[in-house]
Amino acid sequence: MLNIMRLGEWFQLTVPLEWEGKTVTGIFRDVWEAPKKLTHTFRMEQKVLINGDRANWNIPLVEGSKLQMKLFEEEIIEIIPNYIEIDILFEDDHLLIINKPPFMNTHPNDPNRDQDTLVNAVQFYLQSKGEDRNIRQVHRLDRDTSGAILFAKHALAGAIMDNMLLKRKMKRTYLALVHGVVKPRKGIINKPIGRDRHHPTKRRVSLTGQDATTHYIVVKEDKEKQQSYLKCWLDTGRTHQIRVHLSYLGHALIGDTLYGGKPIVKRQALHAAKLEFTHPFTEEYIVCHAPFLDKPVIFKDIDIYSL
């Protein structure tokens, strides 16, 4: 774990032994894989210091030096804040993980008219703490899907986490309740997903679609009700991926009427149960479990911390 400290608008990191000999350019490019445009902004606006002095981006770093970056500036707020109670699973100066309730959009489709989304609620929370910065959504969940969702509190964190998501350095584990007893009990669904020409929002397995891979394991069966509880995780992040793949397998999500599920419950029975990644600024391995929020309970007698 790295030695870090916040100093007002500045973030300070003590250079570890494994960074000795690397340059600031190398840290931004190779360690954090930050976008060139954002890196250029930090360089031109002198937002990086070494031991309090303007950084030379091409001189090798020395173990124990203080790398300081201006990460926590005030910003012009772009999202209208709205008070809605949120369930926080993890928070530090850089990242925020929320347990999203079902029946809530992640972000507004129309920023001026749609203000009852999770992004609006998180923006209110951030400003209520005196943090006048735009919250950055790293990934999304469907309106009816509940569970862990990640936000970044500043531009560098947002860019790093976006790249980690793209490069599959973040693991998202879901719990799904589906129709039928699934055989085999463990498998990989590797089928491309594309748009359905006959429906504006629906997706389908399509030879011309984007590559998509879903892993699953049966964690519990209810043979009397002909239902299965599946642990799922993704190598890709296509729209409706789990819903499409499980429907293609012949085991649609319960409640997912768009993809052939029966309305036994009020929503598609899908929950983002666990989120895992290595924190880019502390190197700590973060594991967040999201407790179930449904009343009445959908996922019965499942230990969320065993997934």
Tab-separated table of C-alpha atoms in Angstrom:
chain	number	residue	atom	x	y	z
A	1	MET	CA	0.000	0.000	0.000
A	2	LEU	CA	1.339	3.412	-0.971
A	3	ASN	CA	1.998	6.218	1.514
A	4	ILE	CA	-0.467	8.988	0.616
A	5	MET	CA	-1.844	12.216	2.086
A	6	ARG	CA	-4.304	14.928	1.093
A	7	LEU	CA	-3.147	18.542	1.395
A	8	GLY	CA	-6.123	20.741	0.528
A	9	GLU	CA	-6.469	20.730	-3.260
A	10	TRP	CA	-3.318	18.649	-3.557
A	11	PHE	CA	-2.746	14.910	-3.315
A	12	GLN	CA	0.655	13.775	-2.060
A	13	LEU	CA	2.188	10.376	-2.724
A	14	THR	CA	5.539	9.218	-1.367
A	15	VAL	CA	7.513	7.651	-4.219
A	16	PRO	CA	7.938	3.917	-3.469
A	17	LEU	CA	11.093	1.914	-4.214
A	18	GLU	CA	9.514	0.265	-7.266
A	19	TRP	CA	8.992	3.698	-8.854
A	20	GLU	CA	12.604	4.820	-8.393
A	21	GLY	CA	14.128	5.598	-11.771
A	22	LYS	CA	10.765	6.159	-13.430
A	23	THR	CA	9.821	9.660	-14.569
A	24	VAL	CA	6.586	11.557	-13.952
A	25	THR	CA	5.886	11.024	-17.654
A	26	GLY	CA	6.375	7.289	-17.126
A	27	ILE	CA	4.039	7.198	-14.119
A	28	PHE	CA	1.221	8.905	-16.037
A	29	ARG	CA	1.835	6.885	-19.214
A	30	ASP	CA	2.816	3.406	-17.982
A	31	VAL	CA	1.549	3.057	-14.388
A	32	TRP	CA	-1.759	4.924	-14.633
A	33	GLU	CA	-2.145	4.801	-18.453
A	34	ALA	CA	-3.699	8.267	-18.336
A	35	PRO	CA	-4.957	9.805	-21.613
A	36	LYS	CA	-2.447	11.993	-23.463
A	37	LYS	CA	-4.775	15.014	-23.454
A	38	LEU	CA	-5.319	14.870	-19.675
A	39	THR	CA	-1.595	14.294	-19.062
A	40	HIS	CA	-0.821	17.334	-21.222
A	41	THR	CA	-3.227	19.437	-19.119
A	42	PHE	CA	-1.488	18.433	-15.899
A	43	ARG	CA	1.861	19.292	-17.444
A	44	MET	CA	0.927	22.642	-18.996
A	45	GLU	CA	-1.045	23.861	-15.964
A	46	GLN	CA	1.776	22.873	-13.592
A	47	LYS	CA	-0.443	20.555	-11.558
A	48	VAL	CA	2.433	18.265	-10.582
A	49	LEU	CA	5.128	19.085	-8.027
A	50	ILE	CA	8.084	17.160	-6.611
A	51	ASN	CA	8.869	18.058	-2.994
A	52	GLY	CA	6.913	21.281	-3.447
A	53	ASP	CA	8.713	22.425	-6.593
A	54	ARG	CA	7.519	22.367	-10.203
A	55	ALA	CA	8.124	18.859	-11.513
A	56	ASN	CA	10.577	18.083	-14.277
A	57	TRP	CA	8.622	15.364	-16.026
A	58	ASN	CA	11.713	13.701	-17.518
A	59	ILE	CA	14.036	13.396	-14.506
A	60	PRO	CA	14.049	9.984	-12.749
A	61	LEU	CA	12.192	9.897	-9.451
A	62	VAL	CA	13.938	9.062	-6.172
A	63	GLU	CA	12.436	6.813	-3.514
A	64	GLY	CA	10.960	8.853	-0.654
A	65	SER	CA	10.359	11.975	-2.748
A	66	LYS	CA	6.947	13.618	-2.456
A	67	LEU	CA	4.938	13.534	-5.680
A	68	GLN	CA	2.153	16.110	-5.419
A	69	MET	CA	-0.759	16.526	-7.837
A	70	LYS	CA	-3.549	19.089	-7.900
A	71	LEU	CA	-6.548	16.774	-8.057
A	72	PHE	CA	-9.209	18.392	-5.901
A	73	GLU	CA	-9.990	21.739	-7.542
A	74	GLU	CA	-13.474	23.212	-7.544
A	75	GLU	CA	-15.360	22.752	-10.816
A	76	ILE	CA	-18.405	24.256	-12.495
A	77	ILE	CA	-21.117	21.725	-11.679
A	78	GLU	CA	-22.718	20.165	-14.766
A	79	ILE	CA	-25.229	17.856	-13.061
A	80	ILE	CA	-28.215	19.207	-11.121
A	81	PRO	CA	-27.898	17.851	-7.553
A	82	ASN	CA	-30.970	16.240	-6.019
A	83	TYR	CA	-31.325	14.835	-2.516
A	84	ILE	CA	-32.070	11.117	-2.604
A	85	GLU	CA	-30.714	8.866	0.117
A	86	ILE	CA	-27.840	6.681	-1.086
A	87	ASP	CA	-26.176	3.573	0.339
A	88	ILE	CA	-22.372	4.025	0.328
A	89	LEU	CA	-20.240	0.887	0.167
A	90	PHE	CA	-16.810	2.537	-0.173
A	91	GLU	CA	-15.475	6.073	-0.258
A	92	ASP	CA	-12.162	7.898	-0.208
A	93	ASP	CA	-10.836	11.101	-1.821
A	94	HIS	CA	-10.807	9.524	-5.270
A	95	LEU	CA	-13.586	6.957	-5.600
A	96	LEU	CA	-17.134	6.297	-4.439
A	97	ILE	CA	-19.010	2.981	-4.669
A	98	ILE	CA	-22.791	3.047	-4.227
A	99	ASN	CA	-25.286	0.226	-3.713
A	100	LYS	CA	-27.779	1.221	-6.403
A	101	PRO	CA	-31.442	0.455	-5.644
A	102	PRO	CA	-33.658	-1.046	-8.354
A	103	PHE	CA	-36.106	1.113	-10.328
A	104	MET	CA	-33.644	4.025	-10.626
A	105	ASN	CA	-31.788	5.194	-13.729
A	106	THR	CA	-28.031	5.510	-13.347
A	107	HIS	CA	-27.784	8.813	-15.205
A	108	PRO	CA	-30.181	11.395	-16.711
A	109	ASN	CA	-31.149	11.087	-20.356
A	110	ASP	CA	-32.149	14.754	-20.348
A	111	PRO	CA	-29.956	16.633	-17.822
A	112	ASN	CA	-32.486	19.466	-17.443
A	113	ARG	CA	-35.643	17.406	-16.988
A	114	ASP	CA	-34.493	14.071	-15.555
A	115	GLN	CA	-33.185	14.731	-12.043
A	116	ASP	CA	-34.186	11.600	-10.120
A	117	THR	CA	-31.191	9.486	-11.142
A	118	LEU	CA	-28.350	8.031	-9.130
A	119	VAL	CA	-25.912	10.535	-10.636
A	120	ASN	CA	-28.074	13.445	-9.388
A	121	ALA	CA	-28.206	11.883	-5.921
A	122	VAL	CA	-24.443	11.300	-5.782
A	123	GLN	CA	-23.790	14.845	-6.993
A	124	PHE	CA	-25.920	16.186	-4.119
A	125	TYR	CA	-24.022	14.024	-1.650
A	126	LEU	CA	-20.665	15.260	-2.919
A	127	GLN	CA	-21.664	18.926	-2.701
A	128	SER	CA	-23.229	18.457	0.747
A	129	LYS	CA	-19.706	17.569	1.915
A	130	GLY	CA	-18.319	20.768	0.414
A	131	GLU	CA	-16.794	19.003	-2.596
A	132	ASP	CA	-17.713	21.210	-5.555
A	133	ARG	CA	-16.608	18.790	-8.245
A	134	ASN	CA	-18.458	16.835	-10.903
A	135	ILE	CA	-18.977	13.185	-10.099
A	136	ARG	CA	-17.863	10.846	-12.896
A	137	GLN	CA	-19.755	7.648	-13.619
A	138	VAL	CA	-17.335	4.813	-14.488
A	139	HIS	CA	-19.882	2.187	-15.544
A	140	ARG	CA	-23.645	1.802	-15.490
A	141	LEU	CA	-26.395	-0.559	-14.449
A	142	ASP	CA	-29.801	-0.961	-16.086
A	143	ARG	CA	-32.682	0.837	-14.378
A	144	ASP	CA	-34.022	-2.373	-12.810
A	145	THR	CA	-30.619	-3.841	-11.893
A	146	SER	CA	-29.426	-3.238	-8.337
A	147	GLY	CA	-26.008	-3.385	-6.722
A	148	ALA	CA	-22.479	-1.991	-6.697
A	149	ILE	CA	-21.649	0.852	-9.076
A	150	LEU	CA	-18.447	2.907	-9.205
A	151	PHE	CA	-17.975	6.681	-9.465
A	152	ALA	CA	-14.807	8.760	-9.640
A	153	LYS	CA	-14.409	12.079	-7.827
A	154	HIS	CA	-11.897	13.751	-10.151
A	155	ALA	CA	-10.757	13.628	-13.778
A	156	LEU	CA	-7.590	11.569	-13.298
A	157	ALA	CA	-9.381	8.918	-11.237
A	158	GLY	CA	-12.171	8.802	-13.814
A	159	ALA	CA	-9.752	8.326	-16.716
A	160	ILE	CA	-7.758	5.624	-14.922
A	161	MET	CA	-10.846	3.665	-13.880
A	162	ASP	CA	-12.378	3.972	-17.367
A	163	ASN	CA	-9.217	2.397	-18.775
A	164	MET	CA	-9.175	-0.322	-16.120
A	165	LEU	CA	-12.742	-1.214	-17.034
A	166	LEU	CA	-11.853	-1.283	-20.745
A	167	LYS	CA	-8.832	-3.515	-20.120
A	168	ARG	CA	-10.775	-5.888	-17.837
A	169	LYS	CA	-8.730	-5.001	-14.759
A	170	MET	CA	-11.944	-4.626	-12.776
A	171	LYS	CA	-14.054	-7.655	-11.867
A	172	ARG	CA	-17.825	-7.306	-11.517
A	173	THR	CA	-19.726	-10.281	-10.128
A	174	TYR	CA	-23.502	-10.535	-10.556
A	175	LEU	CA	-26.189	-12.743	-9.057
A	176	ALA	CA	-29.004	-13.769	-11.385
A	177	LEU	CA	-32.216	-15.692	-10.697
A	178	VAL	CA	-33.323	-17.542	-13.837
A	179	HIS	CA	-36.030	-19.889	-15.047
A	180	GLY	CA	-35.165	-23.581	-15.183
A	181	VAL	CA	-32.484	-25.849	-13.750
A	182	VAL	CA	-29.309	-24.859	-15.552
A	183	LYS	CA	-27.100	-27.584	-17.037
A	184	PRO	CA	-24.159	-27.727	-17.051
A	185	ARG	CA	-23.702	-26.120	-13.651
A	186	LYS	CA	-20.698	-24.156	-14.849
A	187	GLY	CA	-20.063	-22.654	-18.250
A	188	ILE	CA	-18.972	-19.862	-20.574
A	189	ILE	CA	-21.309	-18.170	-23.049
A	190	ASN	CA	-19.234	-16.709	-25.863
A	191	LYS	CA	-21.666	-15.203	-28.349
A	192	PRO	CA	-21.522	-11.769	-30.062
A	193	ILE	CA	-24.253	-9.293	-29.197
A	194	GLY	CA	-25.805	-6.701	-31.509
A	195	ARG	CA	-28.902	-4.542	-31.806
A	196	ASP	CA	-32.282	-6.062	-32.546
A	197	ARG	CA	-33.514	-4.442	-35.778
A	198	HIS	CA	-37.126	-4.915	-34.721
A	199	HIS	CA	-36.917	-3.276	-31.278
A	200	PRO	CA	-35.361	0.113	-30.366
A	201	THR	CA	-33.783	-0.949	-27.055
A	202	LYS	CA	-33.469	-4.707	-27.337
A	203	ARG	CA	-30.234	-6.605	-28.045
A	204	ARG	CA	-29.745	-10.105	-29.416
A	205	VAL	CA	-27.079	-12.677	-30.213
A	206	SER	CA	-25.878	-11.748	-33.694
A	207	LEU	CA	-23.005	-12.906	-35.886
A	208	THR	CA	-22.376	-9.260	-36.821
A	209	GLY	CA	-22.473	-8.047	-33.200
A	210	GLN	CA	-19.663	-7.247	-30.777
A	211	ASP	CA	-17.747	-10.022	-29.034
A	212	ALA	CA	-19.255	-10.865	-25.646
A	213	THR	CA	-18.250	-13.432	-23.045
A	214	THR	CA	-20.189	-14.316	-19.882
A	215	HIS	CA	-19.067	-16.844	-17.258
A	216	TYR	CA	-21.554	-18.479	-14.896
A	217	ILE	CA	-21.705	-20.930	-11.992
A	218	VAL	CA	-24.886	-22.312	-10.418
A	219	VAL	CA	-24.802	-21.426	-6.708
A	220	LYS	CA	-28.252	-22.740	-5.778
A	221	GLU	CA	-31.192	-24.586	-7.339
A	222	ASP	CA	-34.888	-24.683	-6.521
A	223	LYS	CA	-36.061	-27.770	-8.397
A	224	GLU	CA	-39.601	-27.445	-7.062
A	225	LYS	CA	-39.972	-23.975	-8.580
A	226	GLN	CA	-37.670	-24.807	-11.514
A	227	GLN	CA	-35.382	-21.870	-10.777
A	228	SER	CA	-31.605	-21.425	-10.514
A	229	TYR	CA	-29.406	-18.826	-8.846
A	230	LEU	CA	-26.326	-18.047	-10.943
A	231	LYS	CA	-23.089	-16.264	-10.148
A	232	CYS	CA	-22.033	-14.451	-13.334
A	233	TRP	CA	-19.015	-12.403	-14.327
A	234	LEU	CA	-18.076	-10.761	-17.609
A	235	ASP	CA	-15.044	-10.467	-19.852
A	236	THR	CA	-16.863	-7.726	-21.776
A	237	GLY	CA	-19.471	-5.121	-20.937
A	238	ARG	CA	-22.086	-5.110	-23.667
A	239	THR	CA	-25.525	-3.585	-23.155
A	240	HIS	CA	-27.895	-6.151	-21.572
A	241	GLN	CA	-25.137	-8.773	-21.870
A	242	ILE	CA	-26.174	-11.113	-19.035
A	243	ARG	CA	-29.851	-10.774	-19.938
A	244	VAL	CA	-29.227	-11.589	-23.602
A	245	HIS	CA	-26.811	-14.455	-22.991
A	246	LEU	CA	-28.948	-16.224	-20.380
A	247	SER	CA	-32.049	-15.839	-22.536
A	248	TYR	CA	-30.101	-17.311	-25.470
A	249	LEU	CA	-29.142	-20.224	-23.204
A	250	GLY	CA	-32.842	-20.844	-22.601
A	251	HIS	CA	-32.810	-19.560	-19.021
A	252	ALA	CA	-34.196	-16.019	-19.077
A	253	LEU	CA	-33.966	-13.872	-15.958
A	254	ILE	CA	-37.081	-14.060	-13.825
A	255	GLY	CA	-38.962	-10.787	-14.211
A	256	ASP	CA	-37.166	-9.868	-17.453
A	257	THR	CA	-40.181	-9.742	-19.775
A	258	LEU	CA	-38.134	-8.095	-22.557
A	259	TYR	CA	-36.077	-11.265	-22.956
A	260	GLY	CA	-38.683	-13.923	-22.212
A	261	GLY	CA	-38.791	-13.951	-18.405
A	262	LYS	CA	-42.077	-14.268	-16.552
A	263	PRO	CA	-43.171	-11.380	-14.266
A	264	ILE	CA	-42.949	-13.419	-11.064
A	265	VAL	CA	-41.119	-10.477	-9.442
A	266	LYS	CA	-41.445	-6.780	-10.231
A	267	ARG	CA	-38.103	-6.429	-11.982
A	268	GLN	CA	-35.417	-8.424	-13.748
A	269	ALA	CA	-33.751	-10.541	-11.052
A	270	LEU	CA	-30.195	-9.280	-11.512
A	271	HIS	CA	-27.940	-7.838	-8.803
A	272	ALA	CA	-24.369	-6.499	-9.079
A	273	ALA	CA	-23.171	-8.340	-5.998
A	274	LYS	CA	-19.437	-7.652	-5.892
A	275	LEU	CA	-16.901	-5.215	-7.327
A	276	GLU	CA	-13.126	-5.822	-7.199
A	277	PHE	CA	-10.103	-3.830	-8.403
A	278	THR	CA	-6.692	-2.529	-7.373
A	279	HIS	CA	-6.934	1.095	-6.231
A	280	PRO	CA	-4.744	3.195	-8.570
A	281	PHE	CA	-3.560	5.637	-5.896
A	282	THR	CA	-3.060	3.343	-2.906
A	283	GLU	CA	-2.438	-0.044	-4.625
A	284	GLU	CA	-4.860	-1.539	-2.092
A	285	TYR	CA	-7.059	-4.356	-3.405
A	286	ILE	CA	-10.662	-3.211	-2.992
A	287	VAL	CA	-13.472	-5.759	-2.633
A	288	CYS	CA	-17.009	-4.414	-2.173
A	289	HIS	CA	-20.083	-6.580	-1.570
A	290	ALA	CA	-23.515	-5.029	-2.138
A	291	PRO	CA	-26.269	-6.283	0.219
A	292	PHE	CA	-29.687	-6.964	-1.280
A	293	LEU	CA	-32.178	-4.081	-1.140
A	294	ASP	CA	-35.412	-5.696	-2.387
A	295	LYS	CA	-38.516	-5.896	-0.213
A	296	PRO	CA	-39.895	-8.504	-0.519
A	297	VAL	CA	-36.635	-10.404	-0.944
A	298	ILE	CA	-35.871	-11.785	-4.418
A	299	PHE	CA	-32.594	-13.600	-3.745
A	300	LYS	CA	-33.575	-15.853	-0.844
A	301	ASP	CA	-31.069	-17.543	1.476
A	302	ILE	CA	-28.032	-16.355	-0.493
A	303	ASP	CA	-24.942	-15.225	1.421
A	304	ILE	CA	-23.711	-12.241	-0.571
A	305	TYR	CA	-20.260	-12.471	1.055
A	306	SER	CA	-19.727	-16.028	-0.216
A	307	LEU	CA	-19.835	-15.029	-3.878
